[in-house]
PDB file of N, CA and C in Angstrom:
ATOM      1  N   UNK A   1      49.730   5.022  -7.135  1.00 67.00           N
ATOM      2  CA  UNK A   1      49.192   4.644  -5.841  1.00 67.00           C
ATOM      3  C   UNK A   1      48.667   3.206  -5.949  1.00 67.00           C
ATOM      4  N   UNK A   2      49.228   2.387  -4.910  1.00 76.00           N
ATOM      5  CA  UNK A   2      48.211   0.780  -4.849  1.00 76.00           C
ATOM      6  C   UNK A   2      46.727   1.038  -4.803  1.00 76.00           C
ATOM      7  N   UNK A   3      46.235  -0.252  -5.582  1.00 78.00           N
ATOM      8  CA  UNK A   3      45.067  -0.099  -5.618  1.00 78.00           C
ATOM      9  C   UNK A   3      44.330  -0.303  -4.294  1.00 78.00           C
ATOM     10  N   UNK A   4      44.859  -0.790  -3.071  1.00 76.00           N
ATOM     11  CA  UNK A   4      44.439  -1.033  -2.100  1.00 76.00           C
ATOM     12  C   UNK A   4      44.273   0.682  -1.469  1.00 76.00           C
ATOM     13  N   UNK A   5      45.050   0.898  -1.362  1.00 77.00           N
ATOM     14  CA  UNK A   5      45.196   2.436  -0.653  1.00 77.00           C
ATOM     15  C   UNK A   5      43.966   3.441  -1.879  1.00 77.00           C
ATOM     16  N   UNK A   6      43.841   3.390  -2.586  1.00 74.00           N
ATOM     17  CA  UNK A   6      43.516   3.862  -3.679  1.00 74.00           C
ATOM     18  C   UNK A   6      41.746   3.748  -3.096  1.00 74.00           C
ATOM     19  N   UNK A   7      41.461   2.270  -2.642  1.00 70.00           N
ATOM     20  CA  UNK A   7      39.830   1.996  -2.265  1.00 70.00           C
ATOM     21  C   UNK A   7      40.251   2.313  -1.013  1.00 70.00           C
ATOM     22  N   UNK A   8      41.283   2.155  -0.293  1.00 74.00           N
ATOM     23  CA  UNK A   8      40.931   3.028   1.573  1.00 74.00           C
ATOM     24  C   UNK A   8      40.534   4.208   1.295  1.00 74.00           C
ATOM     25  N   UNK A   9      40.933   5.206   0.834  1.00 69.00           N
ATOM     26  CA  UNK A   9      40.722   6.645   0.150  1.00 69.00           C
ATOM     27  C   UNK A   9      39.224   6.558  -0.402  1.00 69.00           C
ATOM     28  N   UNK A  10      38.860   5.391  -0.754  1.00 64.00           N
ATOM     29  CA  UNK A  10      37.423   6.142  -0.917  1.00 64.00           C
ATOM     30  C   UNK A  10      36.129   6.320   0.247  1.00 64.00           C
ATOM     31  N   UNK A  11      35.423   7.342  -0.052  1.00 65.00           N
ATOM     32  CA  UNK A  11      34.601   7.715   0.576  1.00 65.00           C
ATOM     33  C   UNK A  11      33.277   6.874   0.844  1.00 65.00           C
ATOM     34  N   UNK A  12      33.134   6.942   2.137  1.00 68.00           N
ATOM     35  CA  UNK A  12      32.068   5.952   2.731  1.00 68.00           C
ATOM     36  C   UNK A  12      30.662   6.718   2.293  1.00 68.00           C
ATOM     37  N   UNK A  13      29.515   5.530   2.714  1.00 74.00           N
ATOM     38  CA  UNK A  13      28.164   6.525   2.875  1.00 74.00           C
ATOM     39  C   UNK A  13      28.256   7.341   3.975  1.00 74.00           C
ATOM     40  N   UNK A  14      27.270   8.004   4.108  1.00 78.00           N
ATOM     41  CA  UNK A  14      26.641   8.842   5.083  1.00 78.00           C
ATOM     42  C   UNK A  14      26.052   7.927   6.189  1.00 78.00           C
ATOM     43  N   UNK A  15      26.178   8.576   7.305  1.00 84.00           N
ATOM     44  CA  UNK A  15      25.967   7.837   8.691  1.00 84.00           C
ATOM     45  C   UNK A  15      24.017   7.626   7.931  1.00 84.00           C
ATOM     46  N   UNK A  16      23.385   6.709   8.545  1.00 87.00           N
ATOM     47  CA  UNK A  16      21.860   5.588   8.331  1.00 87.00           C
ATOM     48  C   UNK A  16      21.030   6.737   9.665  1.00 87.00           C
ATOM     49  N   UNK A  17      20.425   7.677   9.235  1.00 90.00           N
ATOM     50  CA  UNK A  17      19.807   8.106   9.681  1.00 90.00           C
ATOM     51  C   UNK A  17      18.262   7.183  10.539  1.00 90.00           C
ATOM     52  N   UNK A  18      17.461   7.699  11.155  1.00 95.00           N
ATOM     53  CA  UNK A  18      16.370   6.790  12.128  1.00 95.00           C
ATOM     54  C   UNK A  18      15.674   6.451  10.727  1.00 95.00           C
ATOM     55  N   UNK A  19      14.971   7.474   9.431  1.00 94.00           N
ATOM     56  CA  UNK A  19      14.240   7.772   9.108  1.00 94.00           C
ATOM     57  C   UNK A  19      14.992   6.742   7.420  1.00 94.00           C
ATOM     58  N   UNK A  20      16.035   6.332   7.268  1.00 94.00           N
ATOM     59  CA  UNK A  20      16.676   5.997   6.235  1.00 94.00           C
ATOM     60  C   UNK A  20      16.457   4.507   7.071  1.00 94.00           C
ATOM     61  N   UNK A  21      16.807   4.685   8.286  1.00 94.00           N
ATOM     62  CA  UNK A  21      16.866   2.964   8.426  1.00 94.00           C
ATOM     63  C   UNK A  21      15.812   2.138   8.485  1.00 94.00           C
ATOM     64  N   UNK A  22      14.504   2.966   8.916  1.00 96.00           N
ATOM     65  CA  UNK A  22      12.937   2.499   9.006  1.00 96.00           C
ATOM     66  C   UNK A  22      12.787   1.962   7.409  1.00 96.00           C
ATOM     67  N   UNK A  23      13.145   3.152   6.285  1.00 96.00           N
ATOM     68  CA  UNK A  23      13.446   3.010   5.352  1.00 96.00           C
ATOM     69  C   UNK A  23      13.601   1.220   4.540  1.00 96.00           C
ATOM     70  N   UNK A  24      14.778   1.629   4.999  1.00 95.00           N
ATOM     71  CA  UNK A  24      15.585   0.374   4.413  1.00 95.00           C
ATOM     72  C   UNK A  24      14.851  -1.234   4.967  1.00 95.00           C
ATOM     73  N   UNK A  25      15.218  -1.093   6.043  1.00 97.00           N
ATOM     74  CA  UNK A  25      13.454  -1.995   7.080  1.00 97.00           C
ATOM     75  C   UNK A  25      12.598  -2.709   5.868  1.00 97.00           C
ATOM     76  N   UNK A  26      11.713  -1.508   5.657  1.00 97.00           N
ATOM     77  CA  UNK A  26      10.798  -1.600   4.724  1.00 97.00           C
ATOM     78  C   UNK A  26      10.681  -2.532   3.856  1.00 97.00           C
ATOM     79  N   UNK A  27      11.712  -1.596   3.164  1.00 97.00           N
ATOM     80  CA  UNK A  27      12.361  -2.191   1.641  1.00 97.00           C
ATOM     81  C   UNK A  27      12.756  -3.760   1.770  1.00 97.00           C
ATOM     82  N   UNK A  28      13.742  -4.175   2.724  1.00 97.00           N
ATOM     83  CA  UNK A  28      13.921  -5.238   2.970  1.00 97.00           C
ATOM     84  C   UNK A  28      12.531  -5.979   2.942  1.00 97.00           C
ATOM     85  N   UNK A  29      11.875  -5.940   3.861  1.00 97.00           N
ATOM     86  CA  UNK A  29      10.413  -6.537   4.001  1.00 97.00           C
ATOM     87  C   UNK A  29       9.891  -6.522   2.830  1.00 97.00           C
ATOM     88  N   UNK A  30       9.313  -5.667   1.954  1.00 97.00           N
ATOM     89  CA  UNK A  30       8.549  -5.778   0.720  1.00 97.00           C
ATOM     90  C   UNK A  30       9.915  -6.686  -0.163  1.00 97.00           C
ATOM     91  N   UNK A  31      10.934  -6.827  -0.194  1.00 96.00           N
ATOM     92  CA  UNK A  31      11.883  -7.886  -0.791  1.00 96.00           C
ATOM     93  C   UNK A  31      11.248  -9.080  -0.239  1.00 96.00           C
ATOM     94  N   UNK A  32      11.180  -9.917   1.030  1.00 97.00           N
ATOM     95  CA  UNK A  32      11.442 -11.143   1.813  1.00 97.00           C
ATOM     96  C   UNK A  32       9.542 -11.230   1.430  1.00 97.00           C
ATOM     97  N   UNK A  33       8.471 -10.220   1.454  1.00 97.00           N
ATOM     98  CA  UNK A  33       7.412 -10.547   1.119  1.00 97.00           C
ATOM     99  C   UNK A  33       7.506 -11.052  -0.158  1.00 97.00           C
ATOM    100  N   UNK A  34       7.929 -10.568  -1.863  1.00 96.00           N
ATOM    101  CA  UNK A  34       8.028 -10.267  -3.064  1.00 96.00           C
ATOM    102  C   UNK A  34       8.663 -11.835  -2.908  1.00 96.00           C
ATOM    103  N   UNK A  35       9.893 -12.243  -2.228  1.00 97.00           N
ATOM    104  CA  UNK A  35      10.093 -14.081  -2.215  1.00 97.00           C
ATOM    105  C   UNK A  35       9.204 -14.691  -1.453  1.00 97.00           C
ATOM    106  N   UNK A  36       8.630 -14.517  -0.963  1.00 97.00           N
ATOM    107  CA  UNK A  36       7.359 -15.329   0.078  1.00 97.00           C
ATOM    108  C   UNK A  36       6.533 -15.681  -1.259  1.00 97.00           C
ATOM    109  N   UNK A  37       6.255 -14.393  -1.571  1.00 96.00           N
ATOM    110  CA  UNK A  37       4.883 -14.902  -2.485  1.00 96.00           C
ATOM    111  C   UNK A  37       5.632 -15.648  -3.758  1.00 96.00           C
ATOM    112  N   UNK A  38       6.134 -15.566  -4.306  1.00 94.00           N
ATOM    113  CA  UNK A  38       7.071 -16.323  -5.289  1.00 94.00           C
ATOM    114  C   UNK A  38       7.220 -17.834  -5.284  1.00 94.00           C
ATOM    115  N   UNK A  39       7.985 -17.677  -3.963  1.00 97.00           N
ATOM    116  CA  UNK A  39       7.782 -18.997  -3.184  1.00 97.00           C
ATOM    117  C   UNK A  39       6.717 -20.140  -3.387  1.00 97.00           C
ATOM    118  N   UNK A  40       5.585 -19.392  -2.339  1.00 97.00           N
ATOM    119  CA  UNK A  40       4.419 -20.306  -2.119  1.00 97.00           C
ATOM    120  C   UNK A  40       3.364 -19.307  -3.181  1.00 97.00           C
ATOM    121  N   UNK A  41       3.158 -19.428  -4.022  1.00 96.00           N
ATOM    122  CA  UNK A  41       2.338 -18.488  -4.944  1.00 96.00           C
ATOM    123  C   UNK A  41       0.848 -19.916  -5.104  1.00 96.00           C
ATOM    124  N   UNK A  42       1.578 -21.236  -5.334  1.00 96.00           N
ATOM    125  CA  UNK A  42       0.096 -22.005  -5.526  1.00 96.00           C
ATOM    126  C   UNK A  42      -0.514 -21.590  -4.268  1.00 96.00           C
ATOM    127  N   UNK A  43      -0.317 -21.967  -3.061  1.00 96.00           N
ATOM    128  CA  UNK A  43      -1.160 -21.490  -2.048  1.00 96.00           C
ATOM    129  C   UNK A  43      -1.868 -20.590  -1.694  1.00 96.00           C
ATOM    130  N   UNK A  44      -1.173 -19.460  -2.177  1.00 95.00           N
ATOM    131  CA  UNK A  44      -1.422 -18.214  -2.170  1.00 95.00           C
ATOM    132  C   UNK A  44      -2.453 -18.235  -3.368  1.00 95.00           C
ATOM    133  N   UNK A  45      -2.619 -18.688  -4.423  1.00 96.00           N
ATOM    134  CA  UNK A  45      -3.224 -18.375  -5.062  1.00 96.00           C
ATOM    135  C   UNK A  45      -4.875 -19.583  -5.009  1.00 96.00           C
ATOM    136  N   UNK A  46      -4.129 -20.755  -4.528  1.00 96.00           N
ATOM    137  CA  UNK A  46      -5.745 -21.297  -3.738  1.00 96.00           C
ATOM    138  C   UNK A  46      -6.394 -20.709  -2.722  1.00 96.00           C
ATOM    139  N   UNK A  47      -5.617 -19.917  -1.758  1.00 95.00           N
ATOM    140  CA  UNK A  47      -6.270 -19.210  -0.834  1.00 95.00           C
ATOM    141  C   UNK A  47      -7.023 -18.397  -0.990  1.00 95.00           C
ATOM    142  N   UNK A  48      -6.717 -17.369  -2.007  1.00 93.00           N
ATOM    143  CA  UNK A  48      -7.100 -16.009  -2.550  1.00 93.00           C
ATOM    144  C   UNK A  48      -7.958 -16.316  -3.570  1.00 93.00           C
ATOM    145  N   UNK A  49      -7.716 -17.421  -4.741  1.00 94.00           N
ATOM    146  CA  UNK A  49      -8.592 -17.320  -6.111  1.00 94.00           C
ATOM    147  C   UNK A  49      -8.083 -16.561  -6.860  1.00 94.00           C
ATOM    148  N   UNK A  50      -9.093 -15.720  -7.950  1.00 94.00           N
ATOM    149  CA  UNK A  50      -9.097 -15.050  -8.579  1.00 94.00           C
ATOM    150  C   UNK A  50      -7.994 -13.936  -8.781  1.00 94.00           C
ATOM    151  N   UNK A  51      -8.053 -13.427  -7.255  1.00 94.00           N
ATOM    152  CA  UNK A  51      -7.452 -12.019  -6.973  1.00 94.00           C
ATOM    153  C   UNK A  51      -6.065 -12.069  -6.504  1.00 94.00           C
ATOM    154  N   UNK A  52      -5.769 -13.967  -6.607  1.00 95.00           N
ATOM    155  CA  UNK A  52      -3.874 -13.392  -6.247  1.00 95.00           C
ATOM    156  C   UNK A  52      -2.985 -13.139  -7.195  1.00 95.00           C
ATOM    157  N   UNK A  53      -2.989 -13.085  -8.426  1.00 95.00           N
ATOM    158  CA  UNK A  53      -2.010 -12.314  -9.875  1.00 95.00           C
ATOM    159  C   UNK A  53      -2.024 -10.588  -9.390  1.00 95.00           C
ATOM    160  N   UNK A  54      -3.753 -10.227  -8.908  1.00 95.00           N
ATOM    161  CA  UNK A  54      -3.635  -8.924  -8.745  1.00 95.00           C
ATOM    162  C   UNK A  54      -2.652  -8.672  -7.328  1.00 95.00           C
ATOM    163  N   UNK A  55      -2.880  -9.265  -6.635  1.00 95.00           N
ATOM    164  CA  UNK A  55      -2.217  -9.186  -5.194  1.00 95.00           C
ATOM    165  C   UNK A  55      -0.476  -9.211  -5.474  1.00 95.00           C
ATOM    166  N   UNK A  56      -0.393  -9.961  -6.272  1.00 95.00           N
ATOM    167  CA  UNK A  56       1.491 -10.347  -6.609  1.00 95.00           C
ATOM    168  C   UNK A  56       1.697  -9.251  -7.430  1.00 95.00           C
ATOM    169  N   UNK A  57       0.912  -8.557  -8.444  1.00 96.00           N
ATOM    170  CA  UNK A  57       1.464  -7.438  -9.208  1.00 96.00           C
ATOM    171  C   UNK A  57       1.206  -6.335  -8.281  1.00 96.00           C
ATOM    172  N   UNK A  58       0.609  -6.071  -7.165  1.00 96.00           N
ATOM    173  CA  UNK A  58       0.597  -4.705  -6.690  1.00 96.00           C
ATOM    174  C   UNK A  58       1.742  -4.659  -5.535  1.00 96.00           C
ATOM    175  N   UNK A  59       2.027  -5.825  -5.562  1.00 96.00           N
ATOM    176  CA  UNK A  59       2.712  -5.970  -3.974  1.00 96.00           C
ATOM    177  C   UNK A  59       4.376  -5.810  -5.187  1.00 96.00           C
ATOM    178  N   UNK A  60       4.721  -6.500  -6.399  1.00 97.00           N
ATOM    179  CA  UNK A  60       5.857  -6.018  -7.523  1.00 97.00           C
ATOM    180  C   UNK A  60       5.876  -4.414  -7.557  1.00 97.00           C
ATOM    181  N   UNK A  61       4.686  -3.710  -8.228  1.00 97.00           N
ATOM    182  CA  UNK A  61       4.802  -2.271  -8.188  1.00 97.00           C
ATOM    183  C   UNK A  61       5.050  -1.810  -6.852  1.00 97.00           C
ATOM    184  N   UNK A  62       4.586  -1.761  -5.989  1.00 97.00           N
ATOM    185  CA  UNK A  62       4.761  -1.541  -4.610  1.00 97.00           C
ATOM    186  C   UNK A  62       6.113  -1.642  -4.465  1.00 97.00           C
ATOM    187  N   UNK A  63       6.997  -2.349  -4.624  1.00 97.00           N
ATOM    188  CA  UNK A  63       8.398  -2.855  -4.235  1.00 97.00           C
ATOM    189  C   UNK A  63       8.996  -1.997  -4.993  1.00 97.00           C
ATOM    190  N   UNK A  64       8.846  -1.960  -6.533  1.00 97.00           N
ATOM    191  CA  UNK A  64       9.541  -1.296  -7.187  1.00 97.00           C
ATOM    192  C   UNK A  64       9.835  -0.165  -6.822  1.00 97.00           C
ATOM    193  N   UNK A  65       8.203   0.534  -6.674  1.00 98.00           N
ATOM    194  CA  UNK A  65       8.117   1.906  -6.595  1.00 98.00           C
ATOM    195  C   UNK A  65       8.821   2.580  -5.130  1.00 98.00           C
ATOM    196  N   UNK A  66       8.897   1.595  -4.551  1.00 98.00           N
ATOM    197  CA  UNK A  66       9.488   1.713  -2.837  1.00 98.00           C
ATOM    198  C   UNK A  66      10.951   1.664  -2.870  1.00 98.00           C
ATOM    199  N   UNK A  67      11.231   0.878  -3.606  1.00 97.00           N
ATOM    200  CA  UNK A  67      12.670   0.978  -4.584  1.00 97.00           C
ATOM    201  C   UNK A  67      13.555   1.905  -4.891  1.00 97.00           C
ATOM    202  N   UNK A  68      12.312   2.759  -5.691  1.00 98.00           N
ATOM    203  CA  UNK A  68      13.129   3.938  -6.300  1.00 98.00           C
ATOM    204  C   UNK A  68      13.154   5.258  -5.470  1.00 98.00           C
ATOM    205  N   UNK A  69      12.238   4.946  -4.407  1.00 97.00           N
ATOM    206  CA  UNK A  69      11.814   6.278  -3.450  1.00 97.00           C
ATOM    207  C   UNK A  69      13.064   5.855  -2.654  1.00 97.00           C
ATOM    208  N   UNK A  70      13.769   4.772  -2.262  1.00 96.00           N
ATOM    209  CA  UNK A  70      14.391   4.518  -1.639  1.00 96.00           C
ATOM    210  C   UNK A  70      15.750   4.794  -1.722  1.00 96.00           C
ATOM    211  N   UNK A  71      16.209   4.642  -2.822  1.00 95.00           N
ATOM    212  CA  UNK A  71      17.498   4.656  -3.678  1.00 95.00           C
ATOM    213  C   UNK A  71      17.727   5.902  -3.826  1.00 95.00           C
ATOM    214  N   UNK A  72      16.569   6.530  -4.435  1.00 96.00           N
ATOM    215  CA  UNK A  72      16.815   8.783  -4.497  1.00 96.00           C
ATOM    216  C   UNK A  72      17.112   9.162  -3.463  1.00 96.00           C
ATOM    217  N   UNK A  73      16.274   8.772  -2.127  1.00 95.00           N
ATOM    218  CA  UNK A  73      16.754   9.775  -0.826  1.00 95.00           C
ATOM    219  C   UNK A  73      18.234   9.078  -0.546  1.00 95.00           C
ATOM    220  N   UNK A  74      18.209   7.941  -0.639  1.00 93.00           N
ATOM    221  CA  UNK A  74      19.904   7.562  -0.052  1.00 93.00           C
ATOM    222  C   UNK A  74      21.205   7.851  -0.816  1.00 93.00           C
ATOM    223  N   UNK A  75      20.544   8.022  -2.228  1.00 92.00           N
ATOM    224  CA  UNK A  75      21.849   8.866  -2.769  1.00 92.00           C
ATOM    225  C   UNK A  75      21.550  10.406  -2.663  1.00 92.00           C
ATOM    226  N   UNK A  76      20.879  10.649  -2.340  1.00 92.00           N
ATOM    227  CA  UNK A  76      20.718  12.573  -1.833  1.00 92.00           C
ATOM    228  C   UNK A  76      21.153  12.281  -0.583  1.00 92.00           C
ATOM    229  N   UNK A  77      21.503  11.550   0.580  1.00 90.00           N
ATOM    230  CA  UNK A  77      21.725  11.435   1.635  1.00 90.00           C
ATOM    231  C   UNK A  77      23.308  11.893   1.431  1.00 90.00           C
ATOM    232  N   UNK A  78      23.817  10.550   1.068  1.00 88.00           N
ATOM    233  CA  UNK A  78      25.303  10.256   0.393  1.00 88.00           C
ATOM    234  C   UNK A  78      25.832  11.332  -0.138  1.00 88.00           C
ATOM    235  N   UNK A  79      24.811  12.202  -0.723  1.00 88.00           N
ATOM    236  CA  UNK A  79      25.799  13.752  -1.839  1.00 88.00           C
ATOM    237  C   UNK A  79      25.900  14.315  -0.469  1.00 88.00           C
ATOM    238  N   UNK A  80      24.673  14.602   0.073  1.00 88.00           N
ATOM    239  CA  UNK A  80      25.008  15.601   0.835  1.00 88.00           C
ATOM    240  C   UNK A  80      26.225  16.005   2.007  1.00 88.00           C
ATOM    241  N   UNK A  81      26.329  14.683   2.408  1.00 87.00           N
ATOM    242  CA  UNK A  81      26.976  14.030   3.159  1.00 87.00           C
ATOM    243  C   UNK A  81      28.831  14.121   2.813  1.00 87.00           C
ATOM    244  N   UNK A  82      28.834  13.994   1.728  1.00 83.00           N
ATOM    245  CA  UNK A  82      30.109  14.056   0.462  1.00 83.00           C
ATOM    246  C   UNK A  82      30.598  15.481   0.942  1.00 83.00           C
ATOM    247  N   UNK A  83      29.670  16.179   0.506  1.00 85.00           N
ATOM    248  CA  UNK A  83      29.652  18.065   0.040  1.00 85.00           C
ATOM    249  C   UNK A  83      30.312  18.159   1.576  1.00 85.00           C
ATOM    250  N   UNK A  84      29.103  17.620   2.263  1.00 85.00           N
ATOM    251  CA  UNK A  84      29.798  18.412   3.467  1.00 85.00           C
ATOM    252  C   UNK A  84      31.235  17.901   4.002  1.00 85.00           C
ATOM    253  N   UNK A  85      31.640  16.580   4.145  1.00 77.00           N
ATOM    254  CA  UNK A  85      33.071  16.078   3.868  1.00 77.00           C
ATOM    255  C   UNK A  85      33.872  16.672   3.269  1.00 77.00           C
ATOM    256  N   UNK A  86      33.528  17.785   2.059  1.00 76.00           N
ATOM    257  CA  UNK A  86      34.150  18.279   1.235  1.00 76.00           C
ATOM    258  C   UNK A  86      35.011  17.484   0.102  1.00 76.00           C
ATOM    259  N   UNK A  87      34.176  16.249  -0.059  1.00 65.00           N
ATOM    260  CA  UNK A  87      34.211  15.227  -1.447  1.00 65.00           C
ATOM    261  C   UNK A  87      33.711  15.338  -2.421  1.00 65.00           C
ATOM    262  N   UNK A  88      34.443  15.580  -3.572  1.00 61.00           N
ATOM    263  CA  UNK A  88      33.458  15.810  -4.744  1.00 61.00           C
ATOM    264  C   UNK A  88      32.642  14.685  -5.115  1.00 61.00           C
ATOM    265  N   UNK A  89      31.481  15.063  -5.091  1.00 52.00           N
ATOM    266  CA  UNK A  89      30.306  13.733  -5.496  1.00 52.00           C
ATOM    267  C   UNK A  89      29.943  13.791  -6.632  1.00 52.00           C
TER     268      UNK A  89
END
């Protein structure tokens, strides 16, 4: 089989539910924040003092951890989604 036909044949995600796309929203945002502060971090960190290393590492864990909450439900989305297609996932 061509390899072209070979990737038409493969299986899409699962339709972006309200609750996946608020989701993703999110995620995006804590990304475009995570380069904001990166960005302008001297400012951020004359503004704040002391407390902006803590502010940039909670707002990193935060992302991460939003990350991975993010990534589990959308590939449990995707299986489920498969199964019911009747695609082996």
């Amino acid at each position: 089989m061509p390899l072209w036909l070979d990737l038409l044949r493969t299986p899409m995600a699962a339709p972006e539910t309200l609750a996946l796309r608020r989701m993703r929203r999110t995620w995006q945002g804590l990304c475009l924040s995570v380069a904001l502060v990166v960005a302008f971090f001297t400012q951020i960190h004359t503004a704040i003092g002391r407390g902006a290393p803590c502010f940039v590492a909670a707002l990193l864990v935060g992302a991460g951890l939003y990350t991975w909450l993010y990534v589990r439900r959308k590939n449990a989305a995707d299986s489920a989604f498969l199964e019911r297609a009747g695609e082996p996932g």
